[in-house]
PDB file of C-alpha atoms in Angstrom:
ATOM      1  CA  MET A  21      23.944   1.786  15.814  1.00 44.00           C
ATOM      2  CA  SER A  22      23.264   1.594  19.524  1.00 48.00           C
ATOM      3  CA  LYS A  23      19.889   0.768  20.979  1.00 48.00           C
ATOM      4  CA  GLU A  24      19.292   4.193  22.509  1.00 57.00           C
ATOM      5  CA  ASN A  25      19.710   5.843  19.091  1.00 68.00           C
ATOM      6  CA  LEU A  26      17.011   3.676  17.509  1.00 63.00           C
ATOM      7  CA  LEU A  27      13.868   5.721  17.524  1.00 78.00           C
ATOM      8  CA  ILE A  28      11.088   4.672  15.182  1.00 86.00           C
ATOM      9  CA  LYS A  29      10.410   1.419  13.313  1.00 86.00           C
ATOM     10  CA  ASN A  30       7.968   0.567  10.561  1.00 86.00           C
ATOM     11  CA  LYS A  31       6.693  -2.717  12.010  1.00 84.00           C
ATOM     12  CA  LYS A  32       4.037  -3.192   9.346  1.00 84.00           C
ATOM     13  CA  ALA A  33       6.579  -3.120   6.507  1.00 84.00           C
ATOM     14  CA  SER A  34       8.100  -6.557   7.127  1.00 81.00           C
ATOM     15  CA  PHE A  35       4.641  -8.119   7.007  1.00 82.00           C
ATOM     16  CA  GLU A  36       3.560  -6.335   3.816  1.00 83.00           C
ATOM     17  CA  TYR A  37       6.859  -6.487   1.870  1.00 86.00           C
ATOM     18  CA  SER A  38       9.841  -8.733   1.336  1.00 85.00           C
ATOM     19  CA  PHE A  39      13.081  -6.729   1.444  1.00 88.00           C
ATOM     20  CA  LEU A  40      15.604  -7.170  -1.356  1.00 90.00           C
ATOM     21  CA  GLU A  41      18.287  -4.725  -0.155  1.00 91.00           C
ATOM     22  CA  THR A  42      18.632  -1.946   2.395  1.00 92.00           C
ATOM     23  CA  HIS A  43      20.379   1.438   2.384  1.00 93.00           C
ATOM     24  CA  VAL A  44      20.905   4.222   4.911  1.00 94.00           C
ATOM     25  CA  ALA A  45      20.115   7.779   3.846  1.00 92.00           C
ATOM     26  CA  GLY A  46      20.293  11.154   5.535  1.00 93.00           C
ATOM     27  CA  ILE A  47      17.234  13.407   5.659  1.00 92.00           C
ATOM     28  CA  GLN A  48      17.125  17.114   4.879  1.00 90.00           C
ATOM     29  CA  LEU A  49      15.267  18.603   7.863  1.00 86.00           C
ATOM     30  CA  VAL A  50      14.530  21.995   9.364  1.00 82.00           C
ATOM     31  CA  GLY A  51      15.263  22.856  12.998  1.00 80.00           C
ATOM     32  CA  THR A  52      11.861  22.147  14.519  1.00 82.00           C
ATOM     33  CA  GLU A  53      11.648  18.771  12.729  1.00 82.00           C
ATOM     34  CA  ILE A  54      14.813  17.386  14.322  1.00 83.00           C
ATOM     35  CA  LYS A  55      13.614  18.564  17.736  1.00 82.00           C
ATOM     36  CA  SER A  56      10.343  16.667  17.263  1.00 83.00           C
ATOM     37  CA  ILE A  57      12.214  13.543  16.132  1.00 84.00           C
ATOM     38  CA  ARG A  58      14.403  13.696  19.234  1.00 85.00           C
ATOM     39  CA  ASN A  59      11.197  13.848  21.316  1.00 84.00           C
ATOM     40  CA  ASN A  60      10.028  10.679  19.471  1.00 85.00           C
ATOM     41  CA  HIS A  61       7.105  12.459  17.780  1.00 83.00           C
ATOM     42  CA  ALA A  62       7.392  10.962  14.295  1.00 86.00           C
ATOM     43  CA  SER A  63       5.790   8.150  12.315  1.00 86.00           C
ATOM     44  CA  ILE A  64       6.937   6.324   9.172  1.00 88.00           C
ATOM     45  CA  ASN A  65       4.108   3.770   8.972  1.00 89.00           C
ATOM     46  CA  ASP A  66       2.457   5.231   5.859  1.00 88.00           C
ATOM     47  CA  ALA A  67       5.639   6.582   4.267  1.00 89.00           C
ATOM     48  CA  PHE A  68       7.132   5.651   0.898  1.00 89.00           C
ATOM     49  CA  CYS A  69       9.925   6.991  -1.312  1.00 90.00           C
ATOM     50  CA  VAL A  70       9.722   8.392  -4.843  1.00 91.00           C
ATOM     51  CA  PHE A  71      12.164   9.827  -7.356  1.00 91.00           C
ATOM     52  CA  ILE A  72      11.459  13.409  -8.437  1.00 90.00           C
ATOM     53  CA  ASP A  73      13.873  14.893 -10.996  1.00 90.00           C
ATOM     54  CA  GLY A  74      16.591  12.374 -10.126  1.00 87.00           C
ATOM     55  CA  GLU A  75      16.365  13.034  -6.370  1.00 91.00           C
ATOM     56  CA  LEU A  76      14.848  10.719  -3.778  1.00 91.00           C
ATOM     57  CA  PHE A  77      12.067  12.074  -1.560  1.00 94.00           C
ATOM     58  CA  VAL A  78      10.125  10.452   1.275  1.00 92.00           C
ATOM     59  CA  LYS A  79       6.370  11.111   1.202  1.00 91.00           C
ATOM     60  CA  GLY A  80       3.830  10.477   3.927  1.00 89.00           C
ATOM     61  CA  MET A  81       6.300  10.652   6.796  1.00 88.00           C
ATOM     62  CA  HIS A  82       4.633  12.436   9.704  1.00 85.00           C
ATOM     63  CA  ILE A  83       6.723  14.555  12.050  1.00 84.00           C
ATOM     64  CA  ALA A  84       4.538  16.309  14.620  1.00 82.00           C
ATOM     65  CA  GLU A  85       4.897  20.041  15.081  1.00 79.00           C
ATOM     66  CA  TYR A  86       7.336  21.044  17.797  1.00 76.00           C
ATOM     67  CA  GLU A  87       5.284  22.179  20.785  1.00 69.00           C
ATOM     68  CA  MET A  88       7.783  24.911  21.713  1.00 69.00           C
ATOM     69  CA  GLY A  89       7.977  26.202  18.131  1.00 67.00           C
ATOM     70  CA  SER A  90       6.540  29.539  17.109  1.00 66.00           C
ATOM     71  CA  HIS A  91       5.159  30.602  13.745  1.00 68.00           C
ATOM     72  CA  PHE A  92       8.378  29.153  12.247  1.00 70.00           C
ATOM     73  CA  ASN A  93       7.091  25.608  12.865  1.00 74.00           C
ATOM     74  CA  HIS A  94       7.217  23.061  10.024  1.00 69.00           C
ATOM     75  CA  ILE A  95       4.453  21.352   8.018  1.00 70.00           C
ATOM     76  CA  PRO A  96       3.948  17.852   9.536  1.00 73.00           C
ATOM     77  CA  LYS A  97       3.510  15.808   6.323  1.00 78.00           C
ATOM     78  CA  ARG A  98       5.714  17.636   3.839  1.00 83.00           C
ATOM     79  CA  ASP A  99       7.961  15.808   1.355  1.00 88.00           C
ATOM     80  CA  ARG A 100      11.510  15.467   2.665  1.00 89.00           C
ATOM     81  CA  LYS A 101      14.609  15.017   0.517  1.00 91.00           C
ATOM     82  CA  LEU A 102      16.808  11.993   1.216  1.00 92.00           C
ATOM     83  CA  LEU A 103      20.553  12.503   1.033  1.00 92.00           C
ATOM     84  CA  MET A 104      22.487   9.733  -0.722  1.00 92.00           C
ATOM     85  CA  HIS A 105      25.432   9.474  -3.107  1.00 94.00           C
ATOM     86  CA  LYS A 106      24.596   9.964  -6.755  1.00 92.00           C
ATOM     87  CA  ALA A 107      25.847   6.476  -7.678  1.00 93.00           C
ATOM     88  CA  GLU A 108      23.554   4.860  -5.092  1.00 91.00           C
ATOM     89  CA  LEU A 109      20.604   6.875  -6.368  1.00 91.00           C
ATOM     90  CA  GLY A 110      21.359   5.773  -9.923  1.00 90.00           C
ATOM     91  CA  LYS A 111      21.457   2.099  -8.952  1.00 90.00           C
ATOM     92  CA  LEU A 112      18.204   2.412  -7.002  1.00 90.00           C
ATOM     93  CA  SER A 113      16.390   4.168  -9.839  1.00 88.00           C
ATOM     94  CA  ILE A 114      17.437   1.449 -12.300  1.00 88.00           C
ATOM     95  CA  LYS A 115      16.280  -1.332  -9.962  1.00 88.00           C
ATOM     96  CA  LEU A 116      13.039   0.508  -9.223  1.00 86.00           C
ATOM     97  CA  LYS A 117      11.989   0.233 -12.863  1.00 84.00           C
ATOM     98  CA  ASP A 118      11.398  -3.511 -12.355  1.00 77.00           C
ATOM     99  CA  LYS A 119       7.738  -4.321 -12.012  1.00 80.00           C
ATOM    100  CA  GLY A 120       6.367  -4.482  -8.480  1.00 80.00           C
ATOM    101  CA  LEU A 121       9.320  -2.919  -6.647  1.00 89.00           C
ATOM    102  CA  THR A 122       9.100   0.054  -4.315  1.00 89.00           C
ATOM    103  CA  ILE A 123      11.253   1.866  -1.779  1.00 91.00           C
ATOM    104  CA  ILE A 124       9.948   2.029   1.781  1.00 93.00           C
ATOM    105  CA  PRO A 125      11.437   3.370   5.019  1.00 93.00           C
ATOM    106  CA  ILE A 126      12.127   0.764   7.710  1.00 93.00           C
ATOM    107  CA  LYS A 127      13.791   2.656  10.577  1.00 91.00           C
ATOM    108  CA  LEU A 128      14.348   6.242  11.603  1.00 90.00           C
ATOM    109  CA  PHE A 129      17.280   6.734  13.987  1.00 91.00           C
ATOM    110  CA  LEU A 130      19.923   9.179  15.137  1.00 89.00           C
ATOM    111  CA  ASN A 131      23.560   8.377  14.384  1.00 87.00           C
ATOM    112  CA  ASP A 132      26.452   8.991  16.793  1.00 88.00           C
ATOM    113  CA  LYS A 133      26.815  12.608  15.635  1.00 88.00           C
ATOM    114  CA  GLY A 134      23.122  13.308  16.269  1.00 84.00           C
ATOM    115  CA  PHE A 135      22.012  13.396  12.633  1.00 87.00           C
ATOM    116  CA  ALA A 136      18.691  11.808  11.687  1.00 89.00           C
ATOM    117  CA  LYS A 137      19.107   8.850   9.344  1.00 91.00           C
ATOM    118  CA  LEU A 138      16.491   6.782   7.555  1.00 91.00           C
ATOM    119  CA  GLU A 139      17.034   3.133   6.704  1.00 93.00           C
ATOM    120  CA  ILE A 140      15.214   2.402   3.444  1.00 93.00           C
ATOM    121  CA  ALA A 141      14.625  -0.872   1.662  1.00 92.00           C
ATOM    122  CA  LEU A 142      14.036  -1.853  -1.929  1.00 91.00           C
ATOM    123  CA  ALA A 143      11.017  -4.080  -1.453  1.00 88.00           C
ATOM    124  CA  LYS A 144       8.556  -6.245  -3.330  1.00 87.00           C
ATOM    125  CA  GLY A 145       4.963  -6.520  -2.110  1.00 83.00           C
ATOM    126  CA  LYS A 146       3.895  -9.862  -0.697  1.00 79.00           C
ATOM    127  CA  LYS A 147       0.853 -11.726  -1.932  1.00 79.00           C
ATOM    128  CA  THR A 148      -1.736 -13.088   0.499  1.00 75.00           C
ATOM    129  CA  PHE A 149      -0.375 -16.640   0.353  1.00 72.00           C
ATOM    130  CA  ASP A 150       3.146 -15.341   1.112  1.00 72.00           C
ATOM    131  CA  LYS A 151       1.815 -13.678   4.255  1.00 76.00           C
ATOM    132  CA  ARG A 152       0.120 -16.921   5.305  1.00 82.00           C
ATOM    133  CA  ASP A 153       3.374 -18.822   4.811  1.00 80.00           C
ATOM    134  CA  ASP A 154       5.194 -16.304   7.022  1.00 80.00           C
ATOM    135  CA  ILE A 155       2.566 -16.741   9.739  1.00 82.00           C
ATOM    136  CA  LYS A 156       2.903 -20.532   9.560  1.00 84.00           C
ATOM    137  CA  THR A 157       6.697 -20.473   9.846  1.00 84.00           C
ATOM    138  CA  ARG A 158       6.521 -18.013  12.749  1.00 83.00           C
ATOM    139  CA  ASP A 159       4.029 -20.268  14.566  1.00 84.00           C
ATOM    140  CA  LEU A 160       6.200 -23.345  13.965  1.00 85.00           C
ATOM    141  CA  GLU A 161       9.280 -21.557  15.313  1.00 84.00           C
ATOM    142  CA  ARG A 162       7.327 -20.484  18.378  1.00 85.00           C
ATOM    143  CA  GLU A 163       6.118 -24.052  18.987  1.00 84.00           C
ATOM    144  CA  THR A 164       9.616 -25.538  18.656  1.00 82.00           C
ATOM    145  CA  GLY A 165      10.919 -22.885  21.038  1.00 81.00           C
ATOM    146  CA  ARG A 166       8.307 -23.864  23.601  1.00 79.00           C
ATOM    147  CA  ARG A 167       9.090 -27.566  23.256  1.00 77.00           C
ATOM    148  CA  SER A 168      12.829 -27.058  23.710  1.00 75.00           C
ATOM    149  CA  VAL A 169      12.265 -25.037  26.893  1.00 69.00           C
ATOM    150  CA  SER A 170       9.942 -27.656  28.468  1.00 59.00           C
TER     151      SER A 170
END
């Protein structure tokens, strides 16, 4: 994955959740949606994934309407199907039944062929004290970095 293909990150996710494992999934899109993604007009900050009838869907992902589109334009916040192998979906659905686990999107990018891919993570929500610990370790690392430079 090259840097120019990386489009959109969910920066808030790493602060709110601890990631257990990550997967890459394709997204079933319509024509105006992929054009908007290529123009960097998408957001995955409030998105999450759910299983509906054994298929994985992403909800809350916002892809702005394509400005050059006509009456064939898409709905910005519709549910979009994620494309993964059946075995991977089965493993994820079994792990998701554990208490407190969820599936959240981390990155939205284009692969080398130009297809939109979504990196998702099986995640567990952090408690308040976990977040404070992360802040402390980040501050300590920053301080040690400053001392080694001086």
